[in-house]
XYZ file of C-alpha atoms in Angstrom:
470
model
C 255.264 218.090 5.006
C 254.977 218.846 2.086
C 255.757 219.314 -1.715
C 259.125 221.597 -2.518
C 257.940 225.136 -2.626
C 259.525 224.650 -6.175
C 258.635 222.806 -8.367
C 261.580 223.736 -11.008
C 264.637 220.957 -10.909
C 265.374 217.870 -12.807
C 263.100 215.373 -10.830
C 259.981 217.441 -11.409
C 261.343 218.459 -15.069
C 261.197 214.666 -15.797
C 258.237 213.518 -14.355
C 256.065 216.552 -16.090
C 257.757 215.859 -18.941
C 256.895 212.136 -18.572
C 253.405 213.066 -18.151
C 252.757 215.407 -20.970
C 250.586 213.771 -23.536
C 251.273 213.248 -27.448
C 250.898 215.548 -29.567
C 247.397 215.709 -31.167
C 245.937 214.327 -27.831
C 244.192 216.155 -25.228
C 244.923 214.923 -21.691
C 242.203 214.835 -19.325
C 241.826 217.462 -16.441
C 241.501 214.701 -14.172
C 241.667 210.507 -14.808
C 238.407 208.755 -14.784
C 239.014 206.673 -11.826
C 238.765 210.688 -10.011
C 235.422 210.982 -11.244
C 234.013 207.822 -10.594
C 235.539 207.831 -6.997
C 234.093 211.692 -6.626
C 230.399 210.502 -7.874
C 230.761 207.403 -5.106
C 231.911 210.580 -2.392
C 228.958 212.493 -4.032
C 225.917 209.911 -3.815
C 227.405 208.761 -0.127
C 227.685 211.977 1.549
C 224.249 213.013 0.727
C 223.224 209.783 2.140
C 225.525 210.315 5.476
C 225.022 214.346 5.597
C 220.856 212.991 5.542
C 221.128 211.372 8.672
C 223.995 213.601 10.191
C 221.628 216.426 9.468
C 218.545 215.207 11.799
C 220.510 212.835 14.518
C 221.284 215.616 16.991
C 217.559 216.150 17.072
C 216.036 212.983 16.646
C 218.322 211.788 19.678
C 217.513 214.971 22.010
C 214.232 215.523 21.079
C 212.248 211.798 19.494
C 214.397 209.857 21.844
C 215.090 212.176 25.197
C 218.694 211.906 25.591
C 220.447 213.845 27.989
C 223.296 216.099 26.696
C 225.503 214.346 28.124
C 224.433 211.192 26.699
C 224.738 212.824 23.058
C 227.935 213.763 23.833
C 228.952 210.722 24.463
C 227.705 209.749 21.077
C 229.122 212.723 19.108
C 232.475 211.667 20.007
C 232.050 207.844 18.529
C 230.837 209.304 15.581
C 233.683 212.090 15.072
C 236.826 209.760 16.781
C 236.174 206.193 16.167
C 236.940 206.075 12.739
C 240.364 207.475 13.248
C 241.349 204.362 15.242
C 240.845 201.957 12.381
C 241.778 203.973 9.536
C 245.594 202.639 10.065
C 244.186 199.480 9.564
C 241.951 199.926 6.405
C 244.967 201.584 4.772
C 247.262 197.867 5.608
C 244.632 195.802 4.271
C 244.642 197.852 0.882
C 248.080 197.607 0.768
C 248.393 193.736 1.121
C 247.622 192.950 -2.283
C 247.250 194.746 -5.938
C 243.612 195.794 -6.523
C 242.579 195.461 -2.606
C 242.376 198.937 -2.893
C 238.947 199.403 -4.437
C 237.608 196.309 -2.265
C 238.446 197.187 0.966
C 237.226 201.260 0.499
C 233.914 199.153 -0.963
C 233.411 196.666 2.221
C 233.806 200.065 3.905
C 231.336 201.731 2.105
C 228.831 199.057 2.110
C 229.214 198.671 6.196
C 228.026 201.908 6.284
C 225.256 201.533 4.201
C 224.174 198.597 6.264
C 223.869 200.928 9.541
C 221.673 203.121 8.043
C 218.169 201.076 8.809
C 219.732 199.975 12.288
C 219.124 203.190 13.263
C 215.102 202.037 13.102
C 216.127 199.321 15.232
C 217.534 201.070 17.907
C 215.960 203.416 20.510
C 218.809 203.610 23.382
C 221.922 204.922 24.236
C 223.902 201.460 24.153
C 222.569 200.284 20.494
C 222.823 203.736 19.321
C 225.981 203.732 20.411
C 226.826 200.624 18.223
C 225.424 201.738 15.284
C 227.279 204.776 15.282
C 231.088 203.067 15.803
C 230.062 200.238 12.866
C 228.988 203.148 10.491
C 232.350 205.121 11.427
C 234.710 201.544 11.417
C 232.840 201.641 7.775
C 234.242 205.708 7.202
C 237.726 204.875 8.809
C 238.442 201.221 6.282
C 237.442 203.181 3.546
C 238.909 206.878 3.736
C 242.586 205.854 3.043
C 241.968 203.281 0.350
C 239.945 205.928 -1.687
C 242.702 208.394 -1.183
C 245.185 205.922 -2.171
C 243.356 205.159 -5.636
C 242.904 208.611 -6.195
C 246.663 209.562 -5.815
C 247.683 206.345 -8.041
C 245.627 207.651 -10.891
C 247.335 211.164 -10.704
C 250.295 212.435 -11.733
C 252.046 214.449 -9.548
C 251.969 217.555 -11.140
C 247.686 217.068 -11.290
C 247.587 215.819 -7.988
C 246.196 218.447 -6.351
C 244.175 219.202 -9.106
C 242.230 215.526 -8.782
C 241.991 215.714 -4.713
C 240.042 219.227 -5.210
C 237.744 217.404 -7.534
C 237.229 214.523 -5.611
C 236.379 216.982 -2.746
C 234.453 219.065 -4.644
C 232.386 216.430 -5.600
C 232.358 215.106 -2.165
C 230.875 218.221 -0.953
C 228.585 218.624 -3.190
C 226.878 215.539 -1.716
C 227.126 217.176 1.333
C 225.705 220.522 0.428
C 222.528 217.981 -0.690
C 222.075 215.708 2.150
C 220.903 218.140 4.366
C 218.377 220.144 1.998
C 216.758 216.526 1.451
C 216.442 215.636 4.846
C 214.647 218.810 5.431
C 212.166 218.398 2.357
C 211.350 214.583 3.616
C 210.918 215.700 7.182
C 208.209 218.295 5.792
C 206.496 215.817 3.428
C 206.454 213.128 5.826
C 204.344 212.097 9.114
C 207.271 209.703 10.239
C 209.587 212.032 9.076
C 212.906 210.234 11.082
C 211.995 206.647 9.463
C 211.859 208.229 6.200
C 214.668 210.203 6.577
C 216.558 206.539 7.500
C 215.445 204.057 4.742
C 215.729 206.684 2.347
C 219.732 207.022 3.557
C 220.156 203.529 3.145
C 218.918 203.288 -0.604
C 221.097 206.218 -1.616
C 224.145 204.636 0.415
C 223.330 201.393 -1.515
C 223.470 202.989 -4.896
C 226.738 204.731 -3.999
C 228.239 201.471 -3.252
C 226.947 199.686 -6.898
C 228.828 202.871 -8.116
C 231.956 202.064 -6.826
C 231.971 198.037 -7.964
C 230.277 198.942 -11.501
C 233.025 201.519 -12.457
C 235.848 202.409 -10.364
C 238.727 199.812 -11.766
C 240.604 197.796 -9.437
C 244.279 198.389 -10.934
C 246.083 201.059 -9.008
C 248.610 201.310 -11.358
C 247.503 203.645 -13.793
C 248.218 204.338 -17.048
C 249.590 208.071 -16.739
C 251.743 206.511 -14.334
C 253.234 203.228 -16.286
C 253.337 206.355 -19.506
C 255.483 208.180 -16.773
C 257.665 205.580 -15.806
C 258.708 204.909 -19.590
C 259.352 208.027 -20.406
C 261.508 208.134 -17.501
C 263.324 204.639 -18.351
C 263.803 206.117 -21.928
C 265.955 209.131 -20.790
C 267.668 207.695 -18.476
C 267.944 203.937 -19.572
C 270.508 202.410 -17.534
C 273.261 203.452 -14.252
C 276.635 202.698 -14.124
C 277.348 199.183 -15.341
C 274.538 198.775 -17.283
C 271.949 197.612 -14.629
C 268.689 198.880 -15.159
C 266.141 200.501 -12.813
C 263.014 198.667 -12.528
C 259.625 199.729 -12.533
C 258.498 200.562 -9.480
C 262.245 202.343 -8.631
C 261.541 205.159 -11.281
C 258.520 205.795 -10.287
C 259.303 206.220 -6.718
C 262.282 208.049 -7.396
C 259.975 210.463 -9.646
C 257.689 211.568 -6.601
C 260.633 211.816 -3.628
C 259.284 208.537 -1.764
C 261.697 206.577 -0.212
C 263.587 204.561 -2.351
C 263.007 200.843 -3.064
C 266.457 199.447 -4.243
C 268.631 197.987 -1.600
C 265.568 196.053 0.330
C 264.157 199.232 1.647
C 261.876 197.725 4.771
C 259.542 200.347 4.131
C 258.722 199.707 0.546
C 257.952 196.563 1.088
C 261.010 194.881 -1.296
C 262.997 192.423 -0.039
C 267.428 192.576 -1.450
C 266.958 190.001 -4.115
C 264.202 192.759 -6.234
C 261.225 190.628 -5.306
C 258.037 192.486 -4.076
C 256.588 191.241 -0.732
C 253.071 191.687 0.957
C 253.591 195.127 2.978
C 253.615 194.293 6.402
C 251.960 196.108 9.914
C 255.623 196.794 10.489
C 256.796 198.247 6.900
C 253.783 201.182 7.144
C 254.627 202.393 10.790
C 258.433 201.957 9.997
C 257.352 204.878 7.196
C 257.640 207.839 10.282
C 261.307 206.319 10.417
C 261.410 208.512 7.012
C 261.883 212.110 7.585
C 259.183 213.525 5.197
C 256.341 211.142 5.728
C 257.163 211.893 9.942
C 257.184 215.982 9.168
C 253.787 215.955 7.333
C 252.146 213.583 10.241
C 253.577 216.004 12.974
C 252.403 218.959 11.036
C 248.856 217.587 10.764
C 248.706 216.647 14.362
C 250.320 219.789 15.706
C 247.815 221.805 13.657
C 244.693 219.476 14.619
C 245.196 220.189 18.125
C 243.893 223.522 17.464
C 241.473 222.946 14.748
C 238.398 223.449 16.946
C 235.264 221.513 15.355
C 232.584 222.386 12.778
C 229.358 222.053 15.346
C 231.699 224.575 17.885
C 232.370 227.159 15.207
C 228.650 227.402 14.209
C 227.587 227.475 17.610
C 229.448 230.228 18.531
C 228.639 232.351 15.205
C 224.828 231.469 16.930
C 225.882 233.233 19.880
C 227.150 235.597 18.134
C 224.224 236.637 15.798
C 221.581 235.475 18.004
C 220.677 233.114 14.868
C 217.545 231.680 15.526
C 217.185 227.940 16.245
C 215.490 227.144 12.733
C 217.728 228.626 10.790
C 220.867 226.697 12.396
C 220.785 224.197 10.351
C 221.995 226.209 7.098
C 225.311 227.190 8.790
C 227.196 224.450 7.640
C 225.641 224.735 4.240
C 227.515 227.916 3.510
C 230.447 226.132 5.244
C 230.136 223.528 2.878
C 228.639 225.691 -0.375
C 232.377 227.783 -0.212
C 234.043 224.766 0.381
C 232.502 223.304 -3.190
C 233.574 226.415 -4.868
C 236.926 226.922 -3.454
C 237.915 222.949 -3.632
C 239.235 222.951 -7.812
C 240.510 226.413 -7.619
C 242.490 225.826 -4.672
C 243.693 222.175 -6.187
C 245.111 223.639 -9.023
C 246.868 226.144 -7.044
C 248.196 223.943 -5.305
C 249.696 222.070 -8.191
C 251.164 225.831 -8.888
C 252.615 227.109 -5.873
C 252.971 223.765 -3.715
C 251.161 221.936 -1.364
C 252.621 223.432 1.719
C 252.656 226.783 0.992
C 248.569 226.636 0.484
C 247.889 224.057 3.602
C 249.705 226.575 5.567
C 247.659 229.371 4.272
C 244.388 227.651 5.008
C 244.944 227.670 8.676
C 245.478 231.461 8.359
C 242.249 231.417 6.731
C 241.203 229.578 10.390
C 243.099 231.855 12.339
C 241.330 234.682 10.764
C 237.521 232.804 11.592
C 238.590 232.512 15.153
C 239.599 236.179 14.973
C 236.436 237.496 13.716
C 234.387 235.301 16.304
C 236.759 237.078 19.369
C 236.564 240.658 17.084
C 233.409 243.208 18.554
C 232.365 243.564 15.178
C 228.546 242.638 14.494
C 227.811 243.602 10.968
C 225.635 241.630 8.460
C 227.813 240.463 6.771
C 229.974 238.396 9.490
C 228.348 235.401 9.151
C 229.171 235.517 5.258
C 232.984 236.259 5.728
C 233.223 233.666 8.655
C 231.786 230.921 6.521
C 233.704 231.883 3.718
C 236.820 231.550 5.333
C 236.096 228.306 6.777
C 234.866 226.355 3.617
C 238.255 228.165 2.037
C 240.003 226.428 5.001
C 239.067 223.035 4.010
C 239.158 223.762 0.449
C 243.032 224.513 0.980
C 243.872 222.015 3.691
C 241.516 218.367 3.606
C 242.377 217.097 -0.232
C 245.758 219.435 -0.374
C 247.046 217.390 2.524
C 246.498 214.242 0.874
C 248.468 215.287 -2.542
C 251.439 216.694 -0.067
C 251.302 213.408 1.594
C 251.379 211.357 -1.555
C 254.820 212.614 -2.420
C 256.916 211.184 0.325
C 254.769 207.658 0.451
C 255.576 204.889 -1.876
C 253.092 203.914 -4.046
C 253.487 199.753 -2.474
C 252.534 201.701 1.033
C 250.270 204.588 -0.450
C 247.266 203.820 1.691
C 248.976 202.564 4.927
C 251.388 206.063 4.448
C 247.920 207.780 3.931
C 246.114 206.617 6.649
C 249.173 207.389 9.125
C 248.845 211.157 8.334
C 245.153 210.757 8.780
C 244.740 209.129 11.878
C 247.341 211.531 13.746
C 245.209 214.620 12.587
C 241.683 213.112 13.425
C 243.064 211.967 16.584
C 244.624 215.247 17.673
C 241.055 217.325 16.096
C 239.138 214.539 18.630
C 241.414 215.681 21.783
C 241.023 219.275 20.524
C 237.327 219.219 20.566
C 237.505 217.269 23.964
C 239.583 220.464 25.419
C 237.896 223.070 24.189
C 234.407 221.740 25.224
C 236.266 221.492 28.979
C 237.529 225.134 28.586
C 234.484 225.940 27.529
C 232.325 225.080 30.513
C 235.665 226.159 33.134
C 236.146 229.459 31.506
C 233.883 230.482 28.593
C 233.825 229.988 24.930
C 235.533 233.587 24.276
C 238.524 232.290 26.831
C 238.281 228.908 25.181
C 239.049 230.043 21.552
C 241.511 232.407 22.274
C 243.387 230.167 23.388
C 242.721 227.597 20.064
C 243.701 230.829 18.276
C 247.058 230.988 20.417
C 247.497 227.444 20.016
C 246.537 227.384 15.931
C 249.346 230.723 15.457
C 252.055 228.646 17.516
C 251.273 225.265 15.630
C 251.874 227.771 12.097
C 255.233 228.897 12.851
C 256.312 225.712 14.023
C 255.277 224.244 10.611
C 256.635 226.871 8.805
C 260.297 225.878 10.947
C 259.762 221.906 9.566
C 260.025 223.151 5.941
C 261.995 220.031 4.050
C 265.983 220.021 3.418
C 267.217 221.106 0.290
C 268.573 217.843 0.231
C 265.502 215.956 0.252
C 263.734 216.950 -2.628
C 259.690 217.407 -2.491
C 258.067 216.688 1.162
């Protein structure tokens, strides 16, 4: 997994020395690219979190699905995306700038499913809907990762990825409120709630082509990469290092001299379009395939949002109209913790704080299996979970970014991603079937078993001294 526990030695000496800034000129916290990408998060999850706020009710109760049926449903809209993201990540990765176009024709799919929903009033076309508007979330998720980590350094890597997701959440701390003030002020609160989705998903996407640049090479990283050239100017019989080989060398990816398949550069130094084959052939690498079994070893016990509320319900006896502002305070400590977190990240390294999030999940699924019922459990429990994605979903992203060349950055990123969506998918699937076998107390302690195992496993995989950052 992850980034050296470190980050003292001569590769990281040299790259934040690369990256200070002149003297006399104050660097940004995070590169404007960040921002623009974290306003486009911002202005699309409250459009998403609007409709993901009222469907489970608007299916059950408007249109009379069975429970079964909107199961059914809930896992298209939690799983499919993981199956394409792979693929969204390859087609950034084909050609400089696809980046920013591909994440766009994902975002503006999505949009476009928004005022289907009108449209459809069964379980087949619902069904539809809801894969096109997660194929949308799954081509875009990498891409965006990909053009945040390009306009980073690495030693404010983790800084940006807690911004973006701070940003991100703050849209989805929003999307909910306003679906409840539109549902009170309306008659046909539902349609409302639907076309006004759509026009705040539209705007999100004239964000993204208006002002997020298409150039994934950055300028903090071409400053980098001369800095780096200028200490260390030639090798042994006076060839020189190009480019792209400092820069990869600078954040422990795999190297690109020699034809590395992986990189996507053929022996004679020319660059060719990254291939299927090149982005799978990254788990070949020994730190991009210990930060994708990490994620999926911990996913498999990373039981889902909707379970974790429910059972606080159960609980608390919460009543049924208050529900709905559970995941705000999920989401509301998840906004505060997100920068905090980043930067200590950037302090203390990546792995050390993913690790410690899922302690901060072990210690939820403790509490919920503890006989303690004071008032303020449901504060503590939702506390620690927004903590755990504050320290895990962005974090995750910056560890991956060090082992992934920055040719393959999306394909490498959407590898990780896909194993640990996939693996959260089968966990929910599992604990919903130990759930009705044996009982949601039975059912979590074992996720809790699980979750402790899956720690100290990850804690065995920590990198070689030998291979630098992970």
């Amino acid at each position: 997994m992850y980034v050296a526990d470190s980050r003292a030695g001569a590769r990281a000496a040299s790259a934040e020395g690369a990256a200070r800034p002149r003297a006399g000129r104050r660097r940004a916290a995070v590169a404007p690219t960040v921002l623009a990408l974290g306003t486009v998060s911002l202005i699309t999850d409250v459009s998403s979190e609007m409709v993901t706020a009222v469907l489970p009710l608007y299916l059950v109760t408007g249109l009379g699905l069975s429970p079964l049926g909107f199961g059914l449903l809930d896992g298209i809209y939690n799983g499919f995306s993981a199956l394409v993201r792979l693929v969204g990540g390859h087609l950034a990765d084909r050609g400089g700038g696809r980046h920013k176009w591909v994440a766009g024709f994902g975002y503006g799919l999505s949009a476009a499913c928004k005022p289907l929903l009108l449209l459809a009033h069964s379980l087949t076309p619902i069904g539809l809907v809801l894969a096109a508007d997660r194929t949308g979330k799954g081509l875009r998720t990498a891409p965006r990762d990909a053009l945040i980590s390009l306009s980073s350094t690495p030693a404010t890597r983790g800084r940006a990825f807690g911004v973006h997701r701070a940003m991100d959440t703050a849209g989805a701390l929003l999307g909910p409120l306003v679906a409840f003030l539109i549902l009170r002020a309306t008659v046909d609160g539902y349609d409302a709630v639907f076309t006004v989705s759509f026009c705040v998903a539209v705007v999100g996407v004239l964000v993204l082509v208006l002002f997020v640049p298409g150039d994934t090479r950055t300028k903090a990283g071409a400053r980098s990469t001369r800095s780096t050239e200028a200490t260390r100017s030639t090798r042994p019989g006076g060839t020189t290092r190009s480019t792209g080989e400092a820069t990869e060398s600078e954040s422990s990816g795999p190297p690109s001299s020699g034809g590395n398949p992986a990189s996507g550069e053929n022996p004679a130094g020319t660059t060719a379009p990254p291939t299927l084959r090149a982005a799978l052939s990254l788990l070949a690498t020994p730190a991009v395939r210990r930060i994708t079994l990490c994620a999926l070893l911990l996913g498999l016990s990373t039981v889902s949002d909707a379970f974790v509320f429910l059972l606080l319900q159960r609980r608390l006896g919460v009543p049924d109209r208050w529900f709905a502002l559970l995941p705000l305070g999920t989401a509301a400590a998840f906004l505060l913790l997100a920068v905090p977190l980043g930067r200590l990240a950037d302090r203390i390294g990546s792995r050390r704080l993913f690790l410690a999030g899922h302690g901060a999940l072990l210690l939820v699924y403790a509490l919920l299996l503890s006989a303690w019922h004071g008032t303020a459990l449901p504060y503590v429990v939702l506390l620690l979970h927004g903590g755990f994605y504050a320290a895990t979903d962005g974090v995750l992203m910056a560890a991956a970014s060090e082992s992934v060349p920055e040719e393959l950055r999306s394909s490498g990123l959407a590898l990780v991603q896909t194993g640990q969506a996939l693996a959260r998918f089968v966990c929910s699937l599992g604990f919903g079937a130990a759930w009705t076998a044996w009982g949601d107390r039975t059912a979590l302690t074992g996720s809790a078993v699980l979750l402790a195992l899956g720690v100290l496993v990850s804690l065995a995989l920590r990198p070689a001294p030998s291979e630098g950052p992970a």
